[in-house]
Coordinates of N, CA and C in Angstrom, one line a residue:
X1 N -51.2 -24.7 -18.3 CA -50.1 -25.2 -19.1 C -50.2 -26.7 -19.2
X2 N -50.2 -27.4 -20.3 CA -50.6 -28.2 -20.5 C -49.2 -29.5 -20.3
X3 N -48.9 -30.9 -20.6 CA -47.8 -31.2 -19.7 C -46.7 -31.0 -21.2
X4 N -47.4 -31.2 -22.5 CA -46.8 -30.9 -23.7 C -46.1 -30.0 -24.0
X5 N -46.7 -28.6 -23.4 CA -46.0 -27.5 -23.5 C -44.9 -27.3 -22.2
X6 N -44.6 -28.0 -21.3 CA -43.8 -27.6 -20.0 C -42.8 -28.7 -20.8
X7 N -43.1 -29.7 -21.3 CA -41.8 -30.9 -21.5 C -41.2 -30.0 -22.7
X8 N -41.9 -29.0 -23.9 CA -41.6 -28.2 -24.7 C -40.4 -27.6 -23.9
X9 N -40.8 -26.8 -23.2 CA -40.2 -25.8 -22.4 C -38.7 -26.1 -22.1
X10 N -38.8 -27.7 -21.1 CA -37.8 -28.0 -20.8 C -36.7 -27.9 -21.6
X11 N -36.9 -29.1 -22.9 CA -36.1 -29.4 -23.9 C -35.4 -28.0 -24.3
X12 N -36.1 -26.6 -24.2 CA -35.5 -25.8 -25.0 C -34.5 -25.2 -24.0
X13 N -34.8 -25.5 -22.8 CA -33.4 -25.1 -21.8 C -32.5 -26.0 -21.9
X14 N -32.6 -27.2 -22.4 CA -31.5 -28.1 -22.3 C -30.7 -27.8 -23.6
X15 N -31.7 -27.5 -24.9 CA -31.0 -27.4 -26.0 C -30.4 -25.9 -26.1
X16 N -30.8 -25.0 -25.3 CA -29.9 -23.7 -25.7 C -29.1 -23.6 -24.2
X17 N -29.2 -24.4 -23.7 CA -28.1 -24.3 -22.5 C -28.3 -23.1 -21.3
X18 N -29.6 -23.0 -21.1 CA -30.1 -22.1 -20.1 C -30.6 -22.5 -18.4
X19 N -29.8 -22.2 -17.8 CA -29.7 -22.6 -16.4 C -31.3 -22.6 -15.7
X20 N -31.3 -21.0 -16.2 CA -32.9 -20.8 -15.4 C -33.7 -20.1 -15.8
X21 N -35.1 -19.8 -16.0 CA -36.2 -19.8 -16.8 C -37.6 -19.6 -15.3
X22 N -37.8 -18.4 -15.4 CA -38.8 -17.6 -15.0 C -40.3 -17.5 -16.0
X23 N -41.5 -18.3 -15.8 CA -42.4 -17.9 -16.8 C -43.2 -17.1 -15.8
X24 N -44.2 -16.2 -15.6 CA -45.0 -15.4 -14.9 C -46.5 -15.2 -15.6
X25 N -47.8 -15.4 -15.1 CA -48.8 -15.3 -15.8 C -50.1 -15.0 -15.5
X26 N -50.6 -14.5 -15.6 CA -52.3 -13.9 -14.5 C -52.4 -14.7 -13.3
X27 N -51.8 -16.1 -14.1 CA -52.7 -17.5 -13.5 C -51.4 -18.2 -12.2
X28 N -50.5 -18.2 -13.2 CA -49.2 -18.8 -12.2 C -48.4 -18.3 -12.7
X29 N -47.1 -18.5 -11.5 CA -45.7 -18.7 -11.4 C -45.0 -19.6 -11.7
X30 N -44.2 -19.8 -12.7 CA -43.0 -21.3 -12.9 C -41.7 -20.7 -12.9
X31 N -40.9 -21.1 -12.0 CA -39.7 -21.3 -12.4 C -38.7 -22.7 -12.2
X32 N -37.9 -22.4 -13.3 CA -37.1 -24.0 -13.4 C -35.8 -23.5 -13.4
X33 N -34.8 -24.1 -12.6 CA -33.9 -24.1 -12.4 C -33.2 -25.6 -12.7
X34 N -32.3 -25.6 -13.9 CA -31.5 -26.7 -14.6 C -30.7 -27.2 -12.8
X35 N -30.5 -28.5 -12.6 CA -29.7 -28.9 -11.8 C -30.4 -28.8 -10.2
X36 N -31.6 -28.1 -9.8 CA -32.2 -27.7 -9.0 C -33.3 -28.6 -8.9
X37 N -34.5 -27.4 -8.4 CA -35.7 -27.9 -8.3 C -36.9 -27.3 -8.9
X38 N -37.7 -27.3 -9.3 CA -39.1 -26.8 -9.8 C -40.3 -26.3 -8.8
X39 N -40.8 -24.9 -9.0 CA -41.5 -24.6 -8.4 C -42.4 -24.0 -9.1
X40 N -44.2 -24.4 -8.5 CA -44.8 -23.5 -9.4 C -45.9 -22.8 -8.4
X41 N -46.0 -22.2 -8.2 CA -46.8 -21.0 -7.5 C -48.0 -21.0 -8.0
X42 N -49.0 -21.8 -7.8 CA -50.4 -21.0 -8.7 C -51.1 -19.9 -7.9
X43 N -52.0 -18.5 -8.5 CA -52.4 -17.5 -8.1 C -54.2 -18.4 -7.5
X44 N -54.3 -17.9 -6.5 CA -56.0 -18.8 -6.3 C -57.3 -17.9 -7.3
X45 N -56.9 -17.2 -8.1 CA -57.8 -17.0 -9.1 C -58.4 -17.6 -10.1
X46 N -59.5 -18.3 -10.7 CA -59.8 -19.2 -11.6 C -59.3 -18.7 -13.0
X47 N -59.0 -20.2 -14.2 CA -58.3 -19.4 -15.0 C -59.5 -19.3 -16.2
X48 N -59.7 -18.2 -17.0 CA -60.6 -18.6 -17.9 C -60.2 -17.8 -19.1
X49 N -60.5 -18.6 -20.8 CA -59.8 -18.2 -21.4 C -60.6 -17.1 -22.0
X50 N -59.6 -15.8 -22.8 CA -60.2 -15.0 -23.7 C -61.5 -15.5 -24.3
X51 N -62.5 -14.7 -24.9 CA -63.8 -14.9 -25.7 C -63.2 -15.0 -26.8
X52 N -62.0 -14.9 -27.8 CA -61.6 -15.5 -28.8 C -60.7 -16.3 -29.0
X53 N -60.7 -17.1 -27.8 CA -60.2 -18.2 -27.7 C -60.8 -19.9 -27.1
X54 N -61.8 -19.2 -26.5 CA -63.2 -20.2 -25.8 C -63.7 -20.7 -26.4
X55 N -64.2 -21.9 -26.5 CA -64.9 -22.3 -27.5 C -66.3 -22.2 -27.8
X56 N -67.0 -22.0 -28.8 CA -68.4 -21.1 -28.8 C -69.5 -22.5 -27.7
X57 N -70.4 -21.3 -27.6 CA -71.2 -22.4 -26.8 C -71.7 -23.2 -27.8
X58 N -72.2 -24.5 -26.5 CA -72.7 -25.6 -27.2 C -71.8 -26.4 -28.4
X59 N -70.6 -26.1 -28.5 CA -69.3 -27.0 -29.2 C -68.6 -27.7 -27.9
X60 N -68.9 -29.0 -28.2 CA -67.9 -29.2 -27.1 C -66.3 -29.0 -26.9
X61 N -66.0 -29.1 -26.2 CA -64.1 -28.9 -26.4 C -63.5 -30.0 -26.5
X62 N -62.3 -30.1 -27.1 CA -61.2 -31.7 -27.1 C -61.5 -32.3 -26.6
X63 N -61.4 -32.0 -24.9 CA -61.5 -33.4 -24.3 C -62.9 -34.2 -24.2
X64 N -63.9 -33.3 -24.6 CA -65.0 -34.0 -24.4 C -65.4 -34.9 -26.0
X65 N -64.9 -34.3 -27.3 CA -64.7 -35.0 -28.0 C -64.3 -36.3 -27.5
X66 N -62.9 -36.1 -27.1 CA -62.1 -37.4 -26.8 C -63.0 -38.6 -26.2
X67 N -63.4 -38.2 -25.2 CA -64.1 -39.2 -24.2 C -65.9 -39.4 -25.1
X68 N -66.2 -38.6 -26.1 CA -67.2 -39.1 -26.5 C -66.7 -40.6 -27.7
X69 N -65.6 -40.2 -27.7 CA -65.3 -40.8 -29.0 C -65.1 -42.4 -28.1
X70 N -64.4 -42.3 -27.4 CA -64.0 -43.2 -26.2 C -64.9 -44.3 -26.0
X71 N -66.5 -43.1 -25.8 CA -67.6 -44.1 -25.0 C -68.3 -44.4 -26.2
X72 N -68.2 -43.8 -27.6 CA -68.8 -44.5 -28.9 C -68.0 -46.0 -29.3
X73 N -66.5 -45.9 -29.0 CA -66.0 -47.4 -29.4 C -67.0 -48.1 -28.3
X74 N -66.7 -47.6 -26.7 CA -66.7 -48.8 -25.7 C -67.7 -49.3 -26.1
X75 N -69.6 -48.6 -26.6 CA -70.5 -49.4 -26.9 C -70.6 -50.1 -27.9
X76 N -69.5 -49.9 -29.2 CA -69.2 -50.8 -30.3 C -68.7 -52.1 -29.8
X77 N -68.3 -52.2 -28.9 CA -67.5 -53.4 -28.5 C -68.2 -54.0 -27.1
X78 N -69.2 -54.3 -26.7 CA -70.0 -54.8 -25.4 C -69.1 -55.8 -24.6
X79 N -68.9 -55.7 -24.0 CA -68.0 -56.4 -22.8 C -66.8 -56.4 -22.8
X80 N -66.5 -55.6 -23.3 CA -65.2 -55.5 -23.7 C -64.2 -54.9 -22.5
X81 N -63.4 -54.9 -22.1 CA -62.1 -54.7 -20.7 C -61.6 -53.0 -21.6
X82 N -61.4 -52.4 -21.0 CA -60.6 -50.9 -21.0 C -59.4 -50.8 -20.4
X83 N -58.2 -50.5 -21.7 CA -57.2 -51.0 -20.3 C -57.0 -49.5 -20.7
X84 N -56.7 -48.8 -19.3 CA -56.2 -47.4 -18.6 C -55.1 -46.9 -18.7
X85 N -54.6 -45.8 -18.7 CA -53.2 -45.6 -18.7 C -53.0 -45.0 -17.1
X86 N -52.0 -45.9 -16.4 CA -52.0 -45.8 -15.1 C -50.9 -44.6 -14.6
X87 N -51.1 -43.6 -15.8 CA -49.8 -42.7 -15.4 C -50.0 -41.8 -16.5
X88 N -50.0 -40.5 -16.0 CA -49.7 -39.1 -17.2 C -48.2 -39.5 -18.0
X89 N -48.0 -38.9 -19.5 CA -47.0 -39.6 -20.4 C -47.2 -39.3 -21.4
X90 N -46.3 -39.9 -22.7 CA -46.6 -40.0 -23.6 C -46.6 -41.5 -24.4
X91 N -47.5 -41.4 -25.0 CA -48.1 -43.1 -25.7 C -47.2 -43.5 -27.0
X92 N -46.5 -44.7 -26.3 CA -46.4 -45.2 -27.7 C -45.9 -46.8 -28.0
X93 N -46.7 -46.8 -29.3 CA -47.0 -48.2 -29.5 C -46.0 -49.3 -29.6
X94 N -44.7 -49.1 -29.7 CA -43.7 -49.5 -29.7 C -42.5 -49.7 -29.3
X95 N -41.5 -50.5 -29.1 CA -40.0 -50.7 -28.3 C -39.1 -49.1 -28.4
X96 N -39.4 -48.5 -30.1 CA -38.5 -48.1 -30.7 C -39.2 -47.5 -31.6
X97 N -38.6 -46.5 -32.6 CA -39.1 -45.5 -33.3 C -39.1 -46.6 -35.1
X98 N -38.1 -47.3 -35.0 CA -38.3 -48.0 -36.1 C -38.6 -49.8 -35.9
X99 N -38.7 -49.7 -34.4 CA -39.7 -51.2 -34.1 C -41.1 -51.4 -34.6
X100 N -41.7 -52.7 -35.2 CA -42.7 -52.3 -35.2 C -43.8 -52.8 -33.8
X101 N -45.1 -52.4 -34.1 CA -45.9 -52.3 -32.5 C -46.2 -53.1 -31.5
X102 N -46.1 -53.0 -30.6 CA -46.4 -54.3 -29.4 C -47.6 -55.1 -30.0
X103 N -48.6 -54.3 -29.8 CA -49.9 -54.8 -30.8 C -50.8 -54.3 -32.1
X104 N -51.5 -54.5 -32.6 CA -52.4 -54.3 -33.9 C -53.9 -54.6 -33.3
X105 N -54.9 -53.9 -34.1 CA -56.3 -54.2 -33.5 C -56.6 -55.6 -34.5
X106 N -57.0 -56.3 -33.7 CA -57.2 -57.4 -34.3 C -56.4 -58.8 -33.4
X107 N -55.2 -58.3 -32.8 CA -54.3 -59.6 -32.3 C -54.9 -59.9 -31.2
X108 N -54.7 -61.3 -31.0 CA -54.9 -61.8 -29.7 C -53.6 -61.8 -28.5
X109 N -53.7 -61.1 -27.5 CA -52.9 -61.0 -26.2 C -53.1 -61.9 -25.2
X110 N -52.4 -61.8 -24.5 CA -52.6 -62.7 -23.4 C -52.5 -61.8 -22.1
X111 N -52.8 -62.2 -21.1 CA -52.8 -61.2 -19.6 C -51.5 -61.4 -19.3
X112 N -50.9 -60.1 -19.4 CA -49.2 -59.6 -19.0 C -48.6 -59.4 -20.1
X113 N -49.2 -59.6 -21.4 CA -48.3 -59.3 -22.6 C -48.5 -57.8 -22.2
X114 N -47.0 -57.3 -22.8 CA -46.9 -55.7 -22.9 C -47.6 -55.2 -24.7
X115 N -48.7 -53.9 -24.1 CA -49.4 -53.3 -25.4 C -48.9 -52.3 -25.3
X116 N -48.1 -51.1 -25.0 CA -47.3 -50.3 -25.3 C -46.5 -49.9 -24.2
X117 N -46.1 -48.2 -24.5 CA -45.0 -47.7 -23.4 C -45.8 -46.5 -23.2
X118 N -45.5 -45.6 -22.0 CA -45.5 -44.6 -22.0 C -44.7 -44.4 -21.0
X119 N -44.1 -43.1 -22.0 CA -42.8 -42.2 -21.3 C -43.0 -41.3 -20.4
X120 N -42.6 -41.7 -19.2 CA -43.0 -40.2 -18.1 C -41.5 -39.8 -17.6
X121 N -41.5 -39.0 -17.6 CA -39.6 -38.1 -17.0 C -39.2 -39.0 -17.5
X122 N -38.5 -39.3 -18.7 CA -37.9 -40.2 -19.5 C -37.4 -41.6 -19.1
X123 N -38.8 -42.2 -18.3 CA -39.0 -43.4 -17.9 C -39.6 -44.0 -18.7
X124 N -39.6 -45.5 -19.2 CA -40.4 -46.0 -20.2 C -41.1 -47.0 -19.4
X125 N -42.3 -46.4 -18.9 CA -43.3 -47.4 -18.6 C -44.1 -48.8 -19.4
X126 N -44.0 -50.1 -19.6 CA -44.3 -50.7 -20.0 C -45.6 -50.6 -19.5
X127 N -46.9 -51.1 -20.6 CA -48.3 -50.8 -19.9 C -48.4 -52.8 -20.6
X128 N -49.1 -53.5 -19.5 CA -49.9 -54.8 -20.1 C -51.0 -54.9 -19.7
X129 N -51.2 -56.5 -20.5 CA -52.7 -56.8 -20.8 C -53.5 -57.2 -19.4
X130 N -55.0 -56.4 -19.4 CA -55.2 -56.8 -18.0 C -56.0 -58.0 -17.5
X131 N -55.8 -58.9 -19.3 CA -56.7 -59.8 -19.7 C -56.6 -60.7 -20.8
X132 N -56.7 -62.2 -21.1 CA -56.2 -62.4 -22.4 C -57.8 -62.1 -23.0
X133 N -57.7 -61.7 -24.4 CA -58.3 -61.7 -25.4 C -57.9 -61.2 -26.4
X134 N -58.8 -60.6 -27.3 CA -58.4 -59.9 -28.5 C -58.8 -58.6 -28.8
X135 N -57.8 -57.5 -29.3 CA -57.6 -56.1 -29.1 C -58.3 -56.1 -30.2
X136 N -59.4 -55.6 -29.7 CA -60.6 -54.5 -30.7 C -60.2 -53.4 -31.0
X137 N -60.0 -52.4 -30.4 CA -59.8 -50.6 -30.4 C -58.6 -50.6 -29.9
X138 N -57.3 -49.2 -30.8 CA -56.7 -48.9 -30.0 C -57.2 -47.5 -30.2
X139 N -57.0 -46.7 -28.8 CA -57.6 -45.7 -28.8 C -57.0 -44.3 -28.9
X140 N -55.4 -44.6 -28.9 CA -54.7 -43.4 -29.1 C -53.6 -43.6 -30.0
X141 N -53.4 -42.9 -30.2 CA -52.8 -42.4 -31.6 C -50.8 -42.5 -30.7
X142 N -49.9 -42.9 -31.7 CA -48.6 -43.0 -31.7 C -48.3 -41.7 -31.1
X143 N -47.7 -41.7 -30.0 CA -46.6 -40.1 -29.6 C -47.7 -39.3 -29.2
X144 N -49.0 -39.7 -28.8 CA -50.1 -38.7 -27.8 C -49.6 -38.5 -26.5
X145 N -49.8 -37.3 -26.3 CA -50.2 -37.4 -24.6 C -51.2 -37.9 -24.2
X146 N -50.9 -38.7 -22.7 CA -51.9 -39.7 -22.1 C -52.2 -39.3 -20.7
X147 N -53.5 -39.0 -20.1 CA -53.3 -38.4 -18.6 C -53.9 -39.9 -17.8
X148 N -53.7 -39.6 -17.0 CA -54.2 -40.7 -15.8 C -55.7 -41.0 -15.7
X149 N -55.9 -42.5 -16.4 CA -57.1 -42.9 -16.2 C -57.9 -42.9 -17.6
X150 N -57.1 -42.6 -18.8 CA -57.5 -42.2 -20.1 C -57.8 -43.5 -20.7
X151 N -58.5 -44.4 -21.3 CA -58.5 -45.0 -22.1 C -57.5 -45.5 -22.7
X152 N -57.0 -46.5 -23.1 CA -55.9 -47.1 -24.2 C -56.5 -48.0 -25.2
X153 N -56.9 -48.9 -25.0 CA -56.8 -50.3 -25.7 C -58.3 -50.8 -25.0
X154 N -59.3 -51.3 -26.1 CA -60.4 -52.0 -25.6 C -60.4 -53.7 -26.3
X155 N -60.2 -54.6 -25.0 CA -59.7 -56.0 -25.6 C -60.9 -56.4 -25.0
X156 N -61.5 -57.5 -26.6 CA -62.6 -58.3 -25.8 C -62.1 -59.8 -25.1
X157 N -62.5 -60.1 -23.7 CA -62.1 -61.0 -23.2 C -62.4 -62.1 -23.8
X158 N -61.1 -63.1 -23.9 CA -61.9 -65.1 -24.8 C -62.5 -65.8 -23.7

């Protein structure tokens, strides 16, 4: 289960007003209890998906796209600083839905300016610069999910 689909999940207990919520599955056990605690049971079986759901051999899958795409900017930009996302969340470029963005590729930052947020349990993590220069690449897209240690922003150092 991916973290997209459990924060899915959540919201829909909150919005139809459902206390508690049993999912059950080859793989694991979740249940969530509103006002409680969260438990999830995983089965020690590995999980692997259906053959019409797997991806054919020799295609890579998302994430390995992702991270190729990742290490095609990093070598467009030689020396360039990678700043990380130091927390699973969601990415986003902005204060506010109608603010516009911390930064643009192209701006020059300074070390501690804030380059975006990510939301975790509806905490707004401010993410900053881990370096002054100027933002080359941003690497993720408005309202992505972000896991720990993912790429964000490749700023070349002045």
């Amino acid at each position: 289960m991916t973290p997209k689909e459990l924060k899915q999940i959540l919201q829909a207990l909150v919005e139809h007003g459902v206390s508690e919520l049993t999912l059950e599955t080859p793989d694991y056990k979740l249940t969530v209890r509103r006002g409680g605690e969260v438990q999830v049971v995983a089965l020690p079986q590995p999980v692997t998906a259906p053959a019409d759901l797997a991806p054919a051999a020799g295609a890579p899958g998302l994430e390995a796209q992702e991270a190729k795409g990742a290490k095609e900017a990093k070598d467009e930009c030689a020396g360039c600083v990678e700043v990380r996302a130091p927390i699973v969340g969601t990415f986003y470029r902005a204060p506010a839905p109608d603010a516009p963005p911390y930064v643009e590729e192209g701006d020059r930052v300074e070390k501690g300016q804030v380059l975006c947020i990510i939301e975790a349990m509806k905490l707004m993590n401010e993410i900053e610069s881990e370096v002054s220069g100027i933002v080359k690449k941003i690497l993720v897209k408005n309202g992505e999910p972000v896991e720990y240690g993912q790429p964000l922003f490749l700023i070349q150092p002045l």
